PDB file of C-alpha atoms and ligand atoms in Angstrom:
ATOM      1  CA  MET R   1       4.331  47.321   1.412  1.00 59.00           C
ATOM      2  CA  GLU R   2       6.902  48.769   3.751  1.00 68.00           C
ATOM      3  CA  ASP R   3       5.997  52.450   3.341  1.00 80.00           C
ATOM      4  CA  THR R   4       2.261  52.041   3.905  1.00 89.00           C
ATOM      5  CA  PHE R   5       2.955  49.816   6.919  1.00 91.00           C
ATOM      6  CA  VAL R   6       5.416  52.293   8.410  1.00 91.00           C
ATOM      7  CA  ASP R   7       2.980  55.170   7.768  1.00 92.00           C
ATOM      8  CA  TRP R   8       0.276  53.242   9.601  1.00 93.00           C
ATOM      9  CA  LEU R   9       2.655  52.476  12.455  1.00 93.00           C
ATOM     10  CA  LEU R  10       3.914  56.059  12.858  1.00 93.00           C
ATOM     11  CA  ALA R  11       0.330  57.314  13.008  1.00 93.00           C
ATOM     12  CA  ARG R  12      -0.537  54.584  15.514  1.00 93.00           C
ATOM     13  CA  LEU R  13       2.255  55.369  18.001  1.00 93.00           C
ATOM     14  CA  PRO R  14       1.301  57.681  20.881  1.00 91.00           C
ATOM     15  CA  THR R  15       3.434  60.791  21.423  1.00 92.00           C
ATOM     16  CA  ASP R  16       5.685  60.682  24.482  1.00 95.00           C
ATOM     17  CA  GLY R  17       7.555  63.392  26.329  1.00 94.00           C
ATOM     18  CA  ARG R  18      10.591  61.142  26.781  1.00 95.00           C
ATOM     19  CA  LEU R  19      11.277  61.454  23.033  1.00 97.00           C
ATOM     20  CA  GLU R  20      13.000  64.644  21.916  1.00 97.00           C
ATOM     21  CA  VAL R  21      12.928  63.310  18.334  1.00 96.00           C
ATOM     22  CA  PRO R  22      10.098  60.806  17.784  1.00 94.00           C
ATOM     23  CA  PRO R  23      10.125  57.759  15.479  1.00 94.00           C
ATOM     24  CA  GLY R  24      10.193  58.574  11.764  1.00 91.00           C
ATOM     25  CA  ASP R  25      13.612  60.237  11.593  1.00 93.00           C
ATOM     26  CA  ASP R  26      16.848  58.330  10.962  1.00 94.00           C
ATOM     27  CA  ALA R  27      16.999  57.670  14.678  1.00 95.00           C
ATOM     28  CA  ALA R  28      14.989  58.605  17.746  1.00 95.00           C
ATOM     29  CA  VAL R  29      16.384  60.897  20.464  1.00 97.00           C
ATOM     30  CA  LEU R  30      15.567  59.981  24.058  1.00 97.00           C
ATOM     31  CA  ARG R  31      15.660  62.266  27.052  1.00 96.00           C
ATOM     32  CA  PRO R  32      17.247  60.024  29.703  1.00 93.00           C
ATOM     33  CA  PRO R  33      15.906  60.426  33.242  1.00 95.00           C
ATOM     34  CA  ALA R  34      18.209  62.545  35.387  1.00 95.00           C
ATOM     35  CA  MET R  35      20.600  60.775  37.777  1.00 96.00           C
ATOM     36  CA  ARG R  36      19.794  57.280  36.544  1.00 97.00           C
ATOM     37  CA  ARG R  37      21.740  54.645  34.649  1.00 98.00           C
ATOM     38  CA  THR R  38      20.508  53.239  31.333  1.00 98.00           C
ATOM     39  CA  VAL R  39      19.748  49.508  31.239  1.00 98.00           C
ATOM     40  CA  VAL R  40      19.539  47.812  27.830  1.00 98.00           C
ATOM     41  CA  THR R  41      18.392  44.320  26.927  1.00 98.00           C
ATOM     42  CA  THR R  42      17.298  42.543  23.745  1.00 98.00           C
ATOM     43  CA  ASP R  43      15.445  39.356  22.911  1.00 96.00           C
ATOM     44  CA  MET R  44      14.384  37.868  19.585  1.00 96.00           C
ATOM     45  CA  LEU R  45      11.482  35.538  18.807  1.00 97.00           C
ATOM     46  CA  ALA R  46      11.439  33.545  15.553  1.00 97.00           C
ATOM     47  CA  GLU R  47       8.566  31.603  13.997  1.00 97.00           C
ATOM     48  CA  GLY R  48       9.295  27.894  14.012  1.00 94.00           C
ATOM     49  CA  VAL R  49      11.724  28.240  16.937  1.00 91.00           C
ATOM     50  CA  ASP R  50       9.866  30.204  19.597  1.00 92.00           C
ATOM     51  CA  PHE R  51       6.278  30.036  18.318  1.00 94.00           C
ATOM     52  CA  LEU R  52       4.027  28.698  15.556  1.00 95.00           C
ATOM     53  CA  LEU R  53       1.449  31.004  13.976  1.00 96.00           C
ATOM     54  CA  GLY R  54      -2.063  29.817  13.258  1.00 94.00           C
ATOM     55  CA  ASP R  55      -5.088  28.392  15.025  1.00 92.00           C
ATOM     56  CA  GLY R  56      -5.240  25.229  17.076  1.00 88.00           C
ATOM     57  CA  PRO R  57      -3.281  23.659  19.909  1.00 86.00           C
ATOM     58  CA  GLY R  58       0.237  24.982  20.387  1.00 87.00           C
ATOM     59  CA  ARG R  59      -0.289  27.808  17.882  1.00 93.00           C
ATOM     60  CA  CYS R  60      -0.773  31.504  18.448  1.00 95.00           C
ATOM     61  CA  ARG R  61      -1.777  34.789  16.849  1.00 97.00           C
ATOM     62  CA  PRO R  62       0.623  37.588  15.820  1.00 97.00           C
ATOM     63  CA  ARG R  63      -0.879  39.678  18.632  1.00 97.00           C
ATOM     64  CA  ASP R  64       0.260  37.026  21.156  1.00 96.00           C
ATOM     65  CA  VAL R  65       3.758  37.138  19.652  1.00 97.00           C
ATOM     66  CA  GLY R  66       3.810  40.925  20.033  1.00 98.00           C
ATOM     67  CA  ARG R  67       2.704  40.766  23.653  1.00 97.00           C
ATOM     68  CA  LYS R  68       5.250  38.100  24.465  1.00 97.00           C
ATOM     69  CA  ALA R  69       8.126  39.798  22.603  1.00 98.00           C
ATOM     70  CA  MET R  70       7.629  42.957  24.674  1.00 98.00           C
ATOM     71  CA  ALA R  71       6.941  41.152  27.950  1.00 97.00           C
ATOM     72  CA  VAL R  72      10.038  38.930  27.900  1.00 97.00           C
ATOM     73  CA  ASN R  73      12.245  41.995  27.482  1.00 98.00           C
ATOM     74  CA  LEU R  74      10.491  43.792  30.328  1.00 98.00           C
ATOM     75  CA  SER R  75      11.029  40.684  32.451  1.00 98.00           C
ATOM     76  CA  ASP R  76      14.766  41.052  31.866  1.00 98.00           C
ATOM     77  CA  LEU R  77      14.532  44.685  32.987  1.00 98.00           C
ATOM     78  CA  ALA R  78      12.620  43.507  36.083  1.00 98.00           C
ATOM     79  CA  ALA R  79      15.466  41.074  36.812  1.00 98.00           C
ATOM     80  CA  MET R  80      17.759  44.121  37.010  1.00 98.00           C
ATOM     81  CA  ALA R  81      15.244  46.122  39.136  1.00 98.00           C
ATOM     82  CA  ALA R  82      15.123  48.620  36.259  1.00 98.00           C
ATOM     83  CA  ARG R  83      12.164  50.839  35.395  1.00 98.00           C
ATOM     84  CA  PRO R  84      11.067  50.328  31.779  1.00 98.00           C
ATOM     85  CA  GLU R  85      11.358  53.474  29.654  1.00 98.00           C
ATOM     86  CA  ALA R  86      11.505  52.767  25.921  1.00 98.00           C
ATOM     87  CA  ALA R  87      11.798  50.030  23.323  1.00 98.00           C
ATOM     88  CA  VAL R  88      12.834  49.671  19.684  1.00 97.00           C
ATOM     89  CA  VAL R  89      11.475  46.862  17.535  1.00 98.00           C
ATOM     90  CA  ALA R  90      13.036  45.175  14.497  1.00 98.00           C
ATOM     91  CA  VAL R  91      10.689  42.904  12.596  1.00 97.00           C
ATOM     92  CA  THR R  92      10.926  40.730   9.507  1.00 97.00           C
ATOM     93  CA  LEU R  93       7.461  39.966   8.154  1.00 97.00           C
ATOM     94  CA  PRO R  94       6.501  37.120   5.858  1.00 96.00           C
ATOM     95  CA  ARG R  95       5.800  38.440   2.328  1.00 95.00           C
ATOM     96  CA  ASP R  96       2.516  36.566   2.360  1.00 92.00           C
ATOM     97  CA  ASP R  97      -0.035  38.616   4.356  1.00 93.00           C
ATOM     98  CA  GLY R  98       2.827  40.505   6.008  1.00 94.00           C
ATOM     99  CA  GLU R  99       1.041  43.828   6.501  1.00 94.00           C
ATOM    100  CA  ALA R 100      -1.911  42.294   8.364  1.00 96.00           C
ATOM    101  CA  ILE R 101       0.481  40.202  10.477  1.00 97.00           C
ATOM    102  CA  GLY R 102       2.595  43.286  11.196  1.00 97.00           C
ATOM    103  CA  ARG R 103      -0.375  45.343  12.334  1.00 96.00           C
ATOM    104  CA  GLU R 104      -1.595  42.634  14.647  1.00 97.00           C
ATOM    105  CA  LEU R 105       1.934  42.096  15.975  1.00 98.00           C
ATOM    106  CA  PHE R 106       2.309  45.782  16.827  1.00 97.00           C
ATOM    107  CA  GLU R 107      -1.098  45.889  18.522  1.00 97.00           C
ATOM    108  CA  GLY R 108       0.246  43.222  20.878  1.00 97.00           C
ATOM    109  CA  LEU R 109       3.552  45.037  21.368  1.00 98.00           C
ATOM    110  CA  LEU R 110       1.718  48.296  22.108  1.00 97.00           C
ATOM    111  CA  GLU R 111      -0.702  46.639  24.512  1.00 97.00           C
ATOM    112  CA  VAL R 112       2.127  45.591  26.826  1.00 98.00           C
ATOM    113  CA  ALA R 113       4.154  48.770  26.196  1.00 98.00           C
ATOM    114  CA  THR R 114       1.173  50.889  27.256  1.00 97.00           C
ATOM    115  CA  ALA R 115       0.518  48.760  30.342  1.00 97.00           C
ATOM    116  CA  PHE R 116       4.108  49.286  31.516  1.00 98.00           C
ATOM    117  CA  ASP R 117       4.519  52.910  30.348  1.00 97.00           C
ATOM    118  CA  VAL R 118       7.108  52.056  27.694  1.00 98.00           C
ATOM    119  CA  THR R 119       7.459  54.373  24.686  1.00 97.00           C
ATOM    120  CA  LEU R 120       8.105  52.767  21.296  1.00 97.00           C
ATOM    121  CA  ALA R 121      11.052  54.827  20.090  1.00 96.00           C
ATOM    122  CA  GLY R 122      11.544  53.277  16.661  1.00 92.00           C
ATOM    123  CA  GLY R 123      12.613  50.210  14.771  1.00 90.00           C
ATOM    124  CA  ASP R 124      12.982  48.588  11.407  1.00 93.00           C
ATOM    125  CA  THR R 125      10.680  46.546   9.173  1.00 94.00           C
ATOM    126  CA  ASN R 126      11.620  44.075   6.435  1.00 94.00           C
ATOM    127  CA  ALA R 127       9.780  41.417   4.466  1.00 95.00           C
ATOM    128  CA  TRP R 128      11.103  38.091   3.250  1.00 96.00           C
ATOM    129  CA  GLU R 129      10.124  34.592   2.163  1.00 96.00           C
ATOM    130  CA  GLY R 130      10.553  33.137   5.657  1.00 96.00           C
ATOM    131  CA  GLY R 131       8.452  33.334   8.806  1.00 96.00           C
ATOM    132  CA  LEU R 132       7.846  36.115  11.292  1.00 98.00           C
ATOM    133  CA  VAL R 133      10.882  37.260  13.294  1.00 98.00           C
ATOM    134  CA  VAL R 134      10.663  40.015  15.888  1.00 98.00           C
ATOM    135  CA  SER R 135      13.464  41.466  17.964  1.00 98.00           C
ATOM    136  CA  VAL R 136      12.721  43.914  20.771  1.00 98.00           C
ATOM    137  CA  THR R 137      15.376  46.015  22.476  1.00 98.00           C
ATOM    138  CA  ALA R 138      14.094  47.423  25.748  1.00 98.00           C
ATOM    139  CA  ILE R 139      15.644  50.367  27.547  1.00 98.00           C
ATOM    140  CA  GLY R 140      15.177  50.947  31.267  1.00 98.00           C
ATOM    141  CA  SER R 141      16.658  53.050  34.022  1.00 98.00           C
ATOM    142  CA  VAL R 142      17.920  52.444  37.531  1.00 98.00           C
ATOM    143  CA  PRO R 143      19.634  54.595  40.192  1.00 97.00           C
ATOM    144  CA  PRO R 144      23.462  54.391  39.971  1.00 98.00           C
ATOM    145  CA  GLY R 145      24.829  51.208  41.511  1.00 97.00           C
ATOM    146  CA  ARG R 146      21.351  49.847  42.277  1.00 97.00           C
ATOM    147  CA  ALA R 147      20.838  47.409  39.391  1.00 98.00           C
ATOM    148  CA  TRP R 148      20.371  43.828  40.555  1.00 98.00           C
ATOM    149  CA  ARG R 149      22.965  41.432  39.145  1.00 98.00           C
ATOM    150  CA  ARG R 150      23.427  37.679  38.992  1.00 98.00           C
ATOM    151  CA  ASP R 151      26.823  37.612  40.604  1.00 98.00           C
ATOM    152  CA  GLY R 152      26.253  38.911  44.132  1.00 98.00           C
ATOM    153  CA  ALA R 153      24.762  35.914  46.000  1.00 98.00           C
ATOM    154  CA  ARG R 154      26.574  35.024  49.256  1.00 98.00           C
ATOM    155  CA  PRO R 155      26.591  31.975  51.533  1.00 98.00           C
ATOM    156  CA  GLY R 156      23.808  32.385  54.085  1.00 98.00           C
ATOM    157  CA  ASP R 157      21.466  34.157  51.650  1.00 98.00           C
ATOM    158  CA  ALA R 158      17.905  32.936  51.300  1.00 98.00           C
ATOM    159  CA  ILE R 159      16.362  32.257  47.874  1.00 98.00           C
ATOM    160  CA  VAL R 160      12.999  33.968  47.419  1.00 98.00           C
ATOM    161  CA  VAL R 161      10.806  33.642  44.332  1.00 98.00           C
ATOM    162  CA  THR R 162       7.733  35.482  43.041  1.00 98.00           C
ATOM    163  CA  GLY R 163       4.675  33.642  41.751  1.00 97.00           C
ATOM    164  CA  ARG R 164       4.276  29.977  40.806  1.00 98.00           C
ATOM    165  CA  PHE R 165       6.099  27.660  38.449  1.00 98.00           C
ATOM    166  CA  GLY R 166       5.516  25.001  35.806  1.00 97.00           C
ATOM    167  CA  GLY R 167       3.164  24.143  32.963  1.00 95.00           C
ATOM    168  CA  SER R 168       3.408  27.548  31.266  1.00 94.00           C
ATOM    169  CA  LEU R 169       3.273  25.939  27.803  1.00 91.00           C
ATOM    170  CA  LEU R 170      -0.425  25.261  28.378  1.00 92.00           C
ATOM    171  CA  GLY R 171      -0.814  28.914  27.343  1.00 89.00           C
ATOM    172  CA  ARG R 172       0.473  31.112  30.144  1.00 93.00           C
ATOM    173  CA  HIS R 173       3.818  31.533  28.345  1.00 92.00           C
ATOM    174  CA  LEU R 174       2.098  33.661  25.683  1.00 90.00           C
ATOM    175  CA  SER R 175       1.007  36.359  28.106  1.00 89.00           C
ATOM    176  CA  PRO R 176       3.749  36.648  30.709  1.00 92.00           C
ATOM    177  CA  ARG R 177       3.303  39.284  33.381  1.00 94.00           C
ATOM    178  CA  PRO R 178       6.725  40.849  33.808  1.00 97.00           C
ATOM    179  CA  ARG R 179       7.441  41.589  37.470  1.00 98.00           C
ATOM    180  CA  CYS R 180       8.586  45.168  36.842  1.00 97.00           C
ATOM    181  CA  ARG R 181       6.515  46.896  39.499  1.00 97.00           C
ATOM    182  CA  GLU R 182       7.184  44.187  42.055  1.00 97.00           C
ATOM    183  CA  ALA R 183      10.938  44.342  41.410  1.00 97.00           C
ATOM    184  CA  ILE R 184      11.047  48.112  41.871  1.00 97.00           C
ATOM    185  CA  ALA R 185       8.916  47.920  45.015  1.00 96.00           C
ATOM    186  CA  ILE R 186      11.243  45.263  46.470  1.00 97.00           C
ATOM    187  CA  ALA R 187      14.435  47.066  45.412  1.00 97.00           C
ATOM    188  CA  GLU R 188      13.295  50.275  47.118  1.00 96.00           C
ATOM    189  CA  ARG R 189      12.923  48.635  50.526  1.00 96.00           C
ATOM    190  CA  PHE R 190      14.974  45.428  50.725  1.00 98.00           C
ATOM    191  CA  PRO R 191      18.605  44.433  50.127  1.00 98.00           C
ATOM    192  CA  VAL R 192      18.886  41.957  47.245  1.00 98.00           C
ATOM    193  CA  HIS R 193      22.324  40.435  46.601  1.00 98.00           C
ATOM    194  CA  ALA R 194      21.514  38.748  43.266  1.00 98.00           C
ATOM    195  CA  ALA R 195      18.541  38.266  40.952  1.00 98.00           C
ATOM    196  CA  ILE R 196      17.504  36.546  37.723  1.00 98.00           C
ATOM    197  CA  ASP R 197      14.207  36.056  35.903  1.00 98.00           C
ATOM    198  CA  VAL R 198      13.038  32.556  35.025  1.00 97.00           C
ATOM    199  CA  SER R 199      12.932  32.166  31.262  1.00 95.00           C
ATOM    200  CA  ASP R 200      14.492  28.748  30.721  1.00 95.00           C
ATOM    201  CA  GLY R 201      13.616  26.888  33.935  1.00 96.00           C
ATOM    202  CA  LEU R 202      13.646  27.630  37.663  1.00 98.00           C
ATOM    203  CA  SER R 203      16.449  25.154  38.381  1.00 97.00           C
ATOM    204  CA  LEU R 204      18.493  26.117  35.300  1.00 97.00           C
ATOM    205  CA  ASP R 205      18.214  29.863  35.921  1.00 97.00           C
ATOM    206  CA  LEU R 206      18.960  29.467  39.639  1.00 98.00           C
ATOM    207  CA  ALA R 207      22.032  27.391  38.700  1.00 97.00           C
ATOM    208  CA  ARG R 208      23.132  30.267  36.434  1.00 97.00           C
ATOM    209  CA  LEU R 209      22.790  32.735  39.309  1.00 98.00           C
ATOM    210  CA  ALA R 210      24.809  30.436  41.578  1.00 98.00           C
ATOM    211  CA  ARG R 211      27.548  29.935  38.985  1.00 98.00           C
ATOM    212  CA  ALA R 212      27.802  33.681  38.302  1.00 98.00           C
ATOM    213  CA  SER R 213      28.119  34.264  42.056  1.00 98.00           C
ATOM    214  CA  GLY R 214      30.672  31.477  42.606  1.00 98.00           C
ATOM    215  CA  VAL R 215      28.460  29.741  45.183  1.00 98.00           C
ATOM    216  CA  ALA R 216      26.079  26.764  45.429  1.00 98.00           C
ATOM    217  CA  ALA R 217      22.306  27.133  45.616  1.00 98.00           C
ATOM    218  CA  TRP R 218      19.954  24.670  47.284  1.00 98.00           C
ATOM    219  CA  ILE R 219      16.210  24.193  46.893  1.00 98.00           C
ATOM    220  CA  ALA R 220      13.725  22.599  49.307  1.00 97.00           C
ATOM    221  CA  PRO R 221      11.416  21.028  46.669  1.00 96.00           C
ATOM    222  CA  GLU R 222       8.402  21.011  49.000  1.00 96.00           C
ATOM    223  CA  GLU R 223       8.663  24.804  49.297  1.00 98.00           C
ATOM    224  CA  VAL R 224       8.550  25.475  45.534  1.00 98.00           C
ATOM    225  CA  PRO R 225       5.201  27.081  44.586  1.00 98.00           C
ATOM    226  CA  ILE R 226       3.789  24.860  41.842  1.00 98.00           C
ATOM    227  CA  HIS R 227       1.378  26.430  39.361  1.00 98.00           C
ATOM    228  CA  ASP R 228      -1.992  24.751  38.727  1.00 98.00           C
ATOM    229  CA  ASP R 229      -0.877  24.409  35.093  1.00 97.00           C
ATOM    230  CA  ALA R 230       1.917  22.034  36.186  1.00 97.00           C
ATOM    231  CA  PHE R 231      -0.650  19.772  37.884  1.00 98.00           C
ATOM    232  CA  ARG R 232      -2.916  19.931  34.813  1.00 97.00           C
ATOM    233  CA  ALA R 233      -0.027  19.144  32.466  1.00 96.00           C
ATOM    234  CA  ALA R 234       1.040  16.202  34.656  1.00 97.00           C
ATOM    235  CA  ALA R 235      -2.537  14.878  34.865  1.00 97.00           C
ATOM    236  CA  ALA R 236      -2.812  15.003  31.070  1.00 95.00           C
ATOM    237  CA  GLU R 237       0.331  12.906  30.703  1.00 95.00           C
ATOM    238  CA  PRO R 238       0.191   9.960  33.150  1.00 94.00           C
ATOM    239  CA  GLY R 239       3.641   8.523  33.760  1.00 94.00           C
ATOM    240  CA  GLY R 240       5.259  11.732  32.514  1.00 95.00           C
ATOM    241  CA  ARG R 241       7.102  14.307  34.553  1.00 96.00           C
ATOM    242  CA  THR R 242       5.701  15.127  37.986  1.00 97.00           C
ATOM    243  CA  PRO R 243       4.360  18.591  38.892  1.00 97.00           C
ATOM    244  CA  ILE R 244       7.533  19.483  40.838  1.00 97.00           C
ATOM    245  CA  GLU R 245       9.716  18.346  37.930  1.00 97.00           C
ATOM    246  CA  ARG R 246       7.698  20.634  35.676  1.00 97.00           C
ATOM    247  CA  ALA R 247       7.959  23.507  38.138  1.00 98.00           C
ATOM    248  CA  LEU R 248      11.755  23.115  38.262  1.00 97.00           C
ATOM    249  CA  GLY R 249      12.334  22.662  34.534  1.00 96.00           C
ATOM    250  CA  ASP R 250       9.530  23.975  32.316  1.00 95.00           C
ATOM    251  CA  GLY R 251      10.606  27.617  32.139  1.00 94.00           C
ATOM    252  CA  GLU R 252       8.816  30.616  30.587  1.00 95.00           C
ATOM    253  CA  ASP R 253       7.382  31.462  34.006  1.00 97.00           C
ATOM    254  CA  PHE R 254       8.971  34.930  33.901  1.00 97.00           C
ATOM    255  CA  GLU R 255       9.025  35.089  37.686  1.00 98.00           C
ATOM    256  CA  LEU R 256      11.911  36.497  39.730  1.00 98.00           C
ATOM    257  CA  VAL R 257      14.497  34.565  41.754  1.00 98.00           C
ATOM    258  CA  LEU R 258      16.185  36.660  44.446  1.00 98.00           C
ATOM    259  CA  ALA R 259      19.147  35.889  46.702  1.00 98.00           C
ATOM    260  CA  MET R 260      19.021  38.087  49.788  1.00 98.00           C
ATOM    261  CA  PRO R 261      20.048  38.158  53.455  1.00 98.00           C
ATOM    262  CA  ALA R 262      17.924  35.665  55.418  1.00 98.00           C
ATOM    263  CA  ASP R 263      16.513  38.278  57.835  1.00 98.00           C
ATOM    264  CA  ALA R 264      15.614  40.614  54.970  1.00 98.00           C
ATOM    265  CA  ALA R 265      13.893  37.685  53.245  1.00 98.00           C
ATOM    266  CA  GLU R 266      11.693  37.148  56.315  1.00 98.00           C
ATOM    267  CA  GLU R 267      10.788  40.860  56.356  1.00 98.00           C
ATOM    268  CA  LEU R 268      10.053  40.810  52.627  1.00 98.00           C
ATOM    269  CA  LEU R 269       7.782  37.769  52.957  1.00 97.00           C
ATOM    270  CA  ALA R 270       5.886  39.459  55.769  1.00 96.00           C
ATOM    271  CA  ALA R 271       5.554  42.749  53.876  1.00 95.00           C
ATOM    272  CA  ALA R 272       4.669  41.309  50.412  1.00 92.00           C
ATOM    273  CA  PRO R 273       4.945  44.721  48.702  1.00 88.00           C
ATOM    274  CA  ASP R 274       2.553  45.388  45.821  1.00 82.00           C
ATOM    275  CA  GLY R 275       0.572  42.293  46.892  1.00 87.00           C
ATOM    276  CA  VAL R 276       3.044  39.966  45.240  1.00 91.00           C
ATOM    277  CA  GLU R 277       3.003  36.245  46.068  1.00 96.00           C
ATOM    278  CA  LEU R 278       6.408  35.320  47.491  1.00 98.00           C
ATOM    279  CA  ALA R 279       7.986  32.109  48.749  1.00 98.00           C
ATOM    280  CA  LYS R 280      11.312  31.190  50.296  1.00 98.00           C
ATOM    281  CA  ILE R 281      12.445  28.052  48.464  1.00 98.00           C
ATOM    282  CA  GLY R 282      16.047  27.589  49.544  1.00 98.00           C
ATOM    283  CA  GLY R 283      19.357  29.237  50.157  1.00 98.00           C
ATOM    284  CA  ILE R 284      22.980  29.798  49.228  1.00 98.00           C
ATOM    285  CA  VAL R 285      25.988  27.906  50.596  1.00 98.00           C
ATOM    286  CA  ALA R 286      29.686  27.862  49.772  1.00 98.00           C
ATOM    287  CA  GLY R 287      30.618  25.529  46.934  1.00 97.00           C
ATOM    288  CA  GLU R 288      29.250  25.166  43.462  1.00 97.00           C
ATOM    289  CA  GLY R 289      26.260  23.779  41.580  1.00 96.00           C
ATOM    290  CA  LEU R 290      22.654  23.140  42.464  1.00 98.00           C
ATOM    291  CA  LYS R 291      21.449  21.011  45.369  1.00 98.00           C
ATOM    292  CA  GLN R 292      18.197  19.876  46.928  1.00 97.00           C
ATOM    293  CA  GLN R 293      17.544  19.652  50.616  1.00 96.00           C
ATOM    294  CA  ARG R 294      16.481  16.191  51.746  1.00 93.00           C
ATOM    295  CA  PRO R 295      13.850  15.833  54.515  1.00 90.00           C
ATOM    296  CA  ASP R 296      16.688  15.178  57.035  1.00 92.00           C
ATOM    297  CA  GLY R 297      18.273  18.522  56.106  1.00 91.00           C
ATOM    298  CA  SER R 298      21.224  17.121  54.167  1.00 95.00           C
ATOM    299  CA  LEU R 299      21.963  18.371  50.659  1.00 95.00           C
ATOM    300  CA  ALA R 300      22.033  16.191  47.541  1.00 96.00           C
ATOM    301  CA  THR R 301      22.943  17.171  43.980  1.00 95.00           C
ATOM    302  CA  LEU R 302      19.985  18.418  41.929  1.00 95.00           C
ATOM    303  CA  PRO R 303      20.383  18.311  38.137  1.00 93.00           C
ATOM    304  CA  ALA R 304      19.465  21.656  36.578  1.00 93.00           C
ATOM    305  CA  THR R 305      16.725  21.155  34.001  1.00 92.00           C
ATOM    306  CA  GLY R 306      15.308  23.606  31.506  1.00 92.00           C
ATOM    307  CA  PHE R 307      15.378  24.879  27.976  1.00 85.00           C
ATOM    308  CA  LEU R 308      18.693  25.230  26.152  1.00 78.00           C
ATOM    309  CA  HIS R 309      18.958  26.462  22.570  1.00 70.00           C
ATOM    310  CA  ARG R 310      20.671  23.909  20.373  1.00 66.00           C
ATOM    311  CA  PHE R 311      23.130  24.715  17.658  1.00 68.00           C
ATOM    312  CA  ASP R 312      23.373  22.229  14.836  1.00 59.00           C
ATOM    313  CA  GLU R 313      26.947  21.227  14.144  1.00 52.00           C
ATOM    314  CA  GLU R 314      28.239  22.443  10.834  1.00 49.00           C
ATOM    315  CA  ALA R 315      30.766  20.600   8.733  1.00 44.00           C
ATOM    316  CA  GLY R 316      34.090  22.379   8.402  1.00 40.00           C
TER     317      GLY R 316
HETATM  318 MG1  LIG S   1      16.664  36.934  31.875  1.00 65.71          MG
END
């Protein structure tokens, strides 16, 4: 199975000038862009953990998995203000129907790669008795010293976010729109002290940024842009979590959270480069942890909510 699948894949991949040696050799050779740093990130999706294949509610197609696997990696590049360049893909296909699943998976991967001008530089394919597992390693570039990091937020910074939050599991999580272009447009014109993308939950990922920076972050809940999906999810589950709780904790929004000087934040909001929807939702103060601003302006502790991977305890 593997050889015919790889032959199909090699024929399917577009040629790209960034590759001195294209896929098909023992390794690919990339021509790195001059005067830029290389940014590398990886993310793995596994059937049964991150998605369920099939038809019906809560299930998805291999093409969706491919799109998402590429997009979540590009979102991590966006969080570093890096320009996407290339990706390598390692995939383990189920033995049953694996070739058809693999083809559909790669059509999804290539759809997003093409949209963001990413060249598929190579990868590895296996088959086994288990479910579909796909790991994408994305490679980007950024001018020296210009990558956004999590650890640079300072007291007095404003917190600015792109897009809207909550309810992504209604379906939006399968086709995330990584904020690569928006990040680069912002990085070119505005000072950003720290950044993170929201994969596990707005409050949880903001708390991670604050902890990495050694500061506290606060949110004004009424300023958080809530996605329509969060209202729909709340309406479908009376007595369940409220729309703002979903916006703060659902995750898989793949939007950006930026900590930046307050005056620069005002200029950014007024400029809205690339037409991106932006909102100022809070700020940074000395201290630690996550807080919410009460209507009287005082700060109260806000528990960070979101998705955490669990490890089962092993005996011994
Ligand atoms: Mg991330």
